[in-house]
């Protein structure tokens, strides 16, 4: 595996693979099995797989966890080598955002829904870095996890709106044995907090069964999830929403082919999200 930190060097390296299929897995590092599932898929579907590790400052709000976001490059390197990744791109902030950087990408409306309500600049930061990575790597396929369903919906919108000739692949959520969706932030949780956090996947599982049994009233589903989450004093609910998968607008009646049931909570200081998707992003 080649580790490359400079954009020019990465471009030069990629010139060698002009006629090859290139897969890109953008990450912020501190890799877990969710990332590894994306990487495995990229290796399966492409000739060359590039993984980026970059903790993108612009997607963190002023009071968020940018400074303490978990980082372990040594461990990431080992995992990427073992997996058979071809190129690791790990630029520093100055490389990605040189002095006077001032161009941002904003996908309107979709970025204001769900997580956008409490993280107003988050998706602007995500779209900006993702489009930069697309332009630098010029990949055929790019891999994202369904845990960040809103991110995937927004990136697909950006692809359509800006006519990007890239295939966006959204892969299923990977969970720990206890059901918690894998996230680099899970490491912040104490034992007690983790127990509380499990109420979220459990609630989603329960309502998924209700929907499969014909309960399509979105308000009833929402109330059921809220009720389950309120069982723990450690949980602060950010949102529980049932939305249309394309517009991210709230729905009253659930369409089994086109809905997203999503929740965001804070457990102690840790913000966690989870969801299930009905249909395809
Ligand atoms: O999903 C993530 O880890 C990040 O939002 C991404 C896509 C790597 C952009 O920084």
GROMACS .gro file of C-alpha atoms and ligand atoms in nm:
model
  291
    1UNK     CA    1   0.000   0.000   0.000
    2UNK     CA    2   0.123   0.349  -0.084
    3UNK     CA    3   0.062   0.626   0.167
    4UNK     CA    4   0.028   0.962  -0.003
    5UNK     CA    5  -0.020   1.297   0.168
    6UNK     CA    6  -0.001   1.543  -0.120
    7UNK     CA    7  -0.270   1.602  -0.382
    8UNK     CA    8  -0.020   1.635  -0.668
    9UNK     CA    9   0.155   1.311  -0.577
   10UNK     CA   10  -0.179   1.128  -0.560
   11UNK     CA   11  -0.276   1.262  -0.902
   12UNK     CA   12   0.058   1.151  -1.047
   13UNK     CA   13   0.016   0.805  -0.898
   14UNK     CA   14  -0.338   0.776  -1.031
   15UNK     CA   15  -0.228   0.867  -1.388
   16UNK     CA   16  -0.080   0.517  -1.393
   17UNK     CA   17  -0.432   0.374  -1.370
   18UNK     CA   18  -0.619   0.572  -1.638
   19UNK     CA   19  -0.807   0.280  -1.785
   20UNK     CA   20  -0.864   0.108  -1.451
   21UNK     CA   21  -1.171   0.114  -1.232
   22UNK     CA   22  -1.099   0.323  -0.923
   23UNK     CA   23  -1.289   0.285  -0.595
   24UNK     CA   24  -1.279   0.552  -0.324
   25UNK     CA   25  -1.371   0.507   0.040
   26UNK     CA   26  -1.370   0.846   0.216
   27UNK     CA   27  -1.322   0.816   0.594
   28UNK     CA   28  -1.219   1.019   0.894
   29UNK     CA   29  -1.008   0.728   1.020
   30UNK     CA   30  -1.025   0.538   1.348
   31UNK     CA   31  -1.147   0.258   1.129
   32UNK     CA   32  -1.402   0.000   1.242
   33UNK     CA   33  -1.575  -0.293   1.074
   34UNK     CA   34  -1.826  -0.057   0.911
   35UNK     CA   35  -1.541   0.114   0.722
   36UNK     CA   36  -1.384  -0.223   0.649
   37UNK     CA   37  -1.706  -0.348   0.490
   38UNK     CA   38  -1.696  -0.047   0.253
   39UNK     CA   39  -1.331  -0.117   0.177
   40UNK     CA   40  -1.400  -0.485   0.106
   41UNK     CA   41  -1.677  -0.384  -0.134
   42UNK     CA   42  -1.446  -0.139  -0.310
   43UNK     CA   43  -1.174  -0.399  -0.349
   44UNK     CA   44  -1.431  -0.643  -0.490
   45UNK     CA   45  -1.571  -0.396  -0.745
   46UNK     CA   46  -1.262  -0.204  -0.860
   47UNK     CA   47  -0.906  -0.251  -0.989
   48UNK     CA   48  -0.761   0.005  -0.750
   49UNK     CA   49  -0.895   0.111  -0.411
   50UNK     CA   50  -0.811   0.444  -0.253
   51UNK     CA   51  -0.904   0.511   0.111
   52UNK     CA   52  -0.886   0.865   0.240
   53UNK     CA   53  -0.832   0.937   0.608
   54UNK     CA   54  -0.895   1.300   0.687
   55UNK     CA   55  -1.069   1.447   0.990
   56UNK     CA   56  -1.244   1.728   0.809
   57UNK     CA   57  -1.256   2.040   1.030
   58UNK     CA   58  -1.535   2.205   0.828
   59UNK     CA   59  -1.792   1.942   0.913
   60UNK     CA   60  -1.760   2.003   1.289
   61UNK     CA   61  -1.950   2.286   1.455
   62UNK     CA   62  -1.773   2.525   1.696
   63UNK     CA   63  -1.874   2.327   2.007
   64UNK     CA   64  -1.832   1.982   1.859
   65UNK     CA   65  -1.566   1.716   1.905
   66UNK     CA   66  -1.312   1.801   1.630
   67UNK     CA   67  -1.019   1.832   1.872
   68UNK     CA   68  -1.091   1.509   2.056
   69UNK     CA   69  -1.221   1.307   1.758
   70UNK     CA   70  -1.044   0.967   1.787
   71UNK     CA   71  -0.734   0.931   1.571
   72UNK     CA   72  -0.499   0.633   1.545
   73UNK     CA   73  -0.308   0.636   1.219
   74UNK     CA   74  -0.079   0.348   1.315
   75UNK     CA   75  -0.372   0.116   1.373
   76UNK     CA   76  -0.554   0.241   1.059
   77UNK     CA   77  -0.242   0.179   0.847
   78UNK     CA   78  -0.219  -0.178   0.972
   79UNK     CA   79  -0.588  -0.247   0.902
   80UNK     CA   80  -0.567  -0.097   0.552
   81UNK     CA   81  -0.252  -0.297   0.469
   82UNK     CA   82  -0.417  -0.618   0.592
   83UNK     CA   83  -0.725  -0.547   0.382
   84UNK     CA   84  -0.524  -0.503   0.064
   85UNK     CA   85  -0.594  -0.134   0.000
   86UNK     CA   86  -0.376   0.010  -0.279
   87UNK     CA   87  -0.350   0.373  -0.176
   88UNK     CA   88  -0.406   0.558   0.151
   89UNK     CA   89  -0.457   0.931   0.101
   90UNK     CA   90  -0.400   1.112   0.430
   91UNK     CA   91  -0.357   1.483   0.366
   92UNK     CA   92  -0.325   1.740   0.642
   93UNK     CA   93  -0.563   2.035   0.680
   94UNK     CA   94  -0.330   2.278   0.499
   95UNK     CA   95  -0.316   2.048   0.198
   96UNK     CA   96  -0.695   2.031   0.175
   97UNK     CA   97  -0.768   2.388   0.284
   98UNK     CA   98  -0.478   2.616   0.195
   99UNK     CA   99  -0.480   2.976   0.306
  100UNK     CA  100  -0.759   3.177   0.142
  101UNK     CA  101  -0.970   2.868   0.081
  102UNK     CA  102  -1.320   3.007   0.032
  103UNK     CA  103  -1.535   2.781  -0.187
  104UNK     CA  104  -1.804   2.568  -0.026
  105UNK     CA  105  -2.067   2.335  -0.162
  106UNK     CA  106  -2.415   2.350  -0.017
  107UNK     CA  107  -2.699   2.116  -0.100
  108UNK     CA  108  -2.996   2.328   0.002
  109UNK     CA  109  -3.307   2.204   0.185
  110UNK     CA  110  -3.186   1.845   0.241
  111UNK     CA  111  -2.897   1.980   0.451
  112UNK     CA  112  -3.138   2.162   0.683
  113UNK     CA  113  -3.346   1.854   0.772
  114UNK     CA  114  -3.278   1.596   1.047
  115UNK     CA  115  -2.915   1.638   1.167
  116UNK     CA  116  -2.896   1.972   0.986
  117UNK     CA  117  -3.127   2.129   1.246
  118UNK     CA  118  -2.875   2.093   1.526
  119UNK     CA  119  -2.565   2.087   1.299
  120UNK     CA  120  -2.636   2.373   1.056
  121UNK     CA  121  -2.295   2.375   0.881
  122UNK     CA  122  -2.222   2.002   0.895
  123UNK     CA  123  -2.335   1.893   0.548
  124UNK     CA  124  -2.178   2.197   0.383
  125UNK     CA  125  -1.847   2.075   0.527
  126UNK     CA  126  -1.916   1.716   0.422
  127UNK     CA  127  -2.016   1.806   0.064
  128UNK     CA  128  -1.717   2.037   0.023
  129UNK     CA  129  -1.463   1.776   0.129
  130UNK     CA  130  -1.637   1.495  -0.059
  131UNK     CA  131  -1.648   1.693  -0.384
  132UNK     CA  132  -1.280   1.782  -0.339
  133UNK     CA  133  -1.198   1.413  -0.292
  134UNK     CA  134  -1.403   1.324  -0.602
  135UNK     CA  135  -1.207   1.584  -0.803
  136UNK     CA  136  -0.872   1.468  -0.669
  137UNK     CA  137  -0.924   1.093  -0.708
  138UNK     CA  138  -1.163   1.087  -1.003
  139UNK     CA  139  -1.313   0.756  -0.890
  140UNK     CA  140  -1.563   0.536  -1.072
  141UNK     CA  141  -1.725   0.414  -0.749
  142UNK     CA  142  -1.744   0.575  -0.407
  143UNK     CA  143  -1.860   0.396  -0.093
  144UNK     CA  144  -2.064   0.536   0.196
  145UNK     CA  145  -2.237   0.370   0.492
  146UNK     CA  146  -2.615   0.371   0.537
  147UNK     CA  147  -2.576   0.473   0.903
  148UNK     CA  148  -2.521   0.823   0.770
  149UNK     CA  149  -2.834   0.797   0.558
  150UNK     CA  150  -2.887   1.172   0.532
  151UNK     CA  151  -2.527   1.216   0.418
  152UNK     CA  152  -2.582   0.954   0.147
  153UNK     CA  153  -2.906   1.117   0.030
  154UNK     CA  154  -2.735   1.457   0.014
  155UNK     CA  155  -2.430   1.328  -0.172
  156UNK     CA  156  -2.654   1.156  -0.424
  157UNK     CA  157  -2.839   1.485  -0.473
  158UNK     CA  158  -2.506   1.666  -0.523
  159UNK     CA  159  -2.403   1.404  -0.778
  160UNK     CA  160  -2.724   1.459  -0.976
  161UNK     CA  161  -2.723   1.838  -0.945
  162UNK     CA  162  -2.357   1.878  -1.045
  163UNK     CA  163  -2.363   1.603  -1.311
  164UNK     CA  164  -2.089   1.401  -1.146
  165UNK     CA  165  -2.005   1.088  -1.341
  166UNK     CA  166  -1.956   0.876  -1.030
  167UNK     CA  167  -2.139   0.578  -0.895
  168UNK     CA  168  -2.241   0.631  -0.532
  169UNK     CA  169  -2.265   0.300  -0.347
  170UNK     CA  170  -2.449   0.297  -0.014
  171UNK     CA  171  -2.371  -0.011   0.194
  172UNK     CA  172  -2.574  -0.153   0.486
  173UNK     CA  173  -2.520  -0.050   0.848
  174UNK     CA  174  -2.275  -0.273   1.034
  175UNK     CA  175  -2.361  -0.334   1.399
  176UNK     CA  176  -2.174  -0.463   1.702
  177UNK     CA  177  -2.293  -0.790   1.853
  178UNK     CA  178  -2.516  -0.602   2.098
  179UNK     CA  179  -2.687  -0.416   1.810
  180UNK     CA  180  -2.521  -0.074   1.840
  181UNK     CA  181  -2.442   0.069   1.496
  182UNK     CA  182  -2.064   0.095   1.458
  183UNK     CA  183  -1.930   0.447   1.490
  184UNK     CA  184  -1.589   0.587   1.578
  185UNK     CA  185  -1.770   0.787   1.847
  186UNK     CA  186  -1.884   0.471   2.032
  187UNK     CA  187  -1.549   0.471   2.207
  188UNK     CA  188  -1.656   0.778   2.406
  189UNK     CA  189  -1.932   0.578   2.580
  190UNK     CA  190  -1.897   0.453   2.938
  191UNK     CA  191  -2.043   0.108   3.015
  192UNK     CA  192  -2.360   0.266   3.152
  193UNK     CA  193  -2.394   0.500   2.857
  194UNK     CA  194  -2.348   0.217   2.612
  195UNK     CA  195  -2.629   0.024   2.783
  196UNK     CA  196  -2.850   0.329   2.746
  197UNK     CA  197  -2.746   0.381   2.381
  198UNK     CA  198  -2.869   0.031   2.300
  199UNK     CA  199  -3.226   0.153   2.350
  200UNK     CA  200  -3.197   0.324   2.012
  201UNK     CA  201  -3.130   0.016   1.792
  202UNK     CA  202  -3.377  -0.181   2.004
  203UNK     CA  203  -3.651   0.079   1.952
  204UNK     CA  204  -3.583   0.091   1.578
  205UNK     CA  205  -3.599  -0.287   1.558
  206UNK     CA  206  -3.934  -0.289   1.740
  207UNK     CA  207  -4.091  -0.032   1.510
  208UNK     CA  208  -3.951  -0.203   1.203
  209UNK     CA  209  -4.151  -0.508   1.309
  210UNK     CA  210  -4.460  -0.290   1.363
  211UNK     CA  211  -4.426  -0.146   1.012
  212UNK     CA  212  -4.383  -0.494   0.867
  213UNK     CA  213  -4.706  -0.585   1.045
  214UNK     CA  214  -4.891  -0.300   0.875
  215UNK     CA  215  -4.858  -0.002   1.110
  216UNK     CA  216  -4.798   0.285   0.866
  217UNK     CA  217  -4.897   0.578   1.088
  218UNK     CA  218  -4.572   0.775   1.113
  219UNK     CA  219  -4.678   0.953   1.432
  220UNK     CA  220  -4.749   0.625   1.608
  221UNK     CA  221  -4.406   0.494   1.504
  222UNK     CA  222  -4.236   0.812   1.617
  223UNK     CA  223  -4.415   0.807   1.954
  224UNK     CA  224  -4.318   0.445   2.011
  225UNK     CA  225  -3.948   0.522   1.952
  226UNK     CA  226  -3.960   0.831   2.176
  227UNK     CA  227  -4.129   0.625   2.448
  228UNK     CA  228  -3.856   0.360   2.434
  229UNK     CA  229  -3.574   0.619   2.439
  230UNK     CA  230  -3.729   0.799   2.737
  231UNK     CA  231  -3.677   0.484   2.945
  232UNK     CA  232  -3.320   0.602   3.012
  233UNK     CA  233  -3.229   0.916   3.200
  234UNK     CA  234  -2.893   0.919   3.020
  235UNK     CA  235  -3.055   0.982   2.681
  236UNK     CA  236  -3.133   1.326   2.546
  237UNK     CA  237  -3.332   1.305   2.223
  238UNK     CA  238  -3.218   1.531   1.939
  239UNK     CA  239  -3.479   1.405   1.694
  240UNK     CA  240  -3.689   1.106   1.601
  241UNK     CA  241  -3.832   1.142   1.253
  242UNK     CA  242  -4.007   0.950   0.981
  243UNK     CA  243  -3.933   1.112   0.647
  244UNK     CA  244  -3.958   1.063   0.275
  245UNK     CA  245  -3.627   0.910   0.162
  246UNK     CA  246  -3.585   1.148  -0.131
  247UNK     CA  247  -3.701   1.480   0.016
  248UNK     CA  248  -3.627   1.413   0.386
  249UNK     CA  249  -3.961   1.581   0.464
  250UNK     CA  250  -4.178   1.436   0.742
  251UNK     CA  251  -4.453   1.203   0.631
  252UNK     CA  252  -4.783   1.114   0.793
  253UNK     CA  253  -4.825   0.774   0.630
  254UNK     CA  254  -4.523   0.552   0.576
  255UNK     CA  255  -4.452   0.441   0.221
  256UNK     CA  256  -4.277   0.104   0.253
  257UNK     CA  257  -4.074   0.172  -0.063
  258UNK     CA  258  -3.960   0.522   0.019
  259UNK     CA  259  -3.910   0.613   0.384
  260UNK     CA  260  -3.639   0.674   0.638
  261UNK     CA  261  -3.695   0.622   1.009
  262UNK     CA  262  -3.411   0.808   1.178
  263UNK     CA  263  -3.310   0.910   1.527
  264UNK     CA  264  -3.031   1.112   1.685
  265UNK     CA  265  -2.963   1.113   2.057
  266UNK     CA  266  -2.706   1.239   2.299
  267UNK     CA  267  -2.586   0.996   2.560
  268UNK     CA  268  -2.381   1.201   2.802
  269UNK     CA  269  -2.164   1.410   2.572
  270UNK     CA  270  -2.178   1.163   2.282
  271UNK     CA  271  -2.405   1.223   1.985
  272UNK     CA  272  -2.522   0.904   1.814
  273UNK     CA  273  -2.742   0.843   1.511
  274UNK     CA  274  -2.920   0.536   1.381
  275UNK     CA  275  -3.190   0.457   1.128
  276UNK     CA  276  -3.357   0.211   0.902
  277UNK     CA  277  -3.437   0.262   0.541
  278UNK     CA  278  -3.745   0.143   0.356
  279UNK     CA  279  -3.662   0.138  -0.012
  280UNK     CA  280  -3.336   0.248  -0.167
  281UNK     CA  281  -3.142   0.572  -0.128
  282LIG     O1  282  -1.884   0.977   0.683
  282LIG     C1  283  -1.773   1.027   0.712
  282LIG     O2  284  -1.688   0.965   0.778
  282LIG     C2  285  -1.741   1.170   0.667
  282LIG     O3  286  -1.853   1.250   0.671
  282LIG     C3  287  -1.676   1.173   0.527
  282LIG     C4  288  -1.770   1.122   0.421
  282LIG     C5  289  -1.548   1.091   0.528
  282LIG     C6  290  -1.639   1.318   0.492
  282LIG     O4  291  -1.547   1.371   0.581
   0.00000   0.00000   0.00000
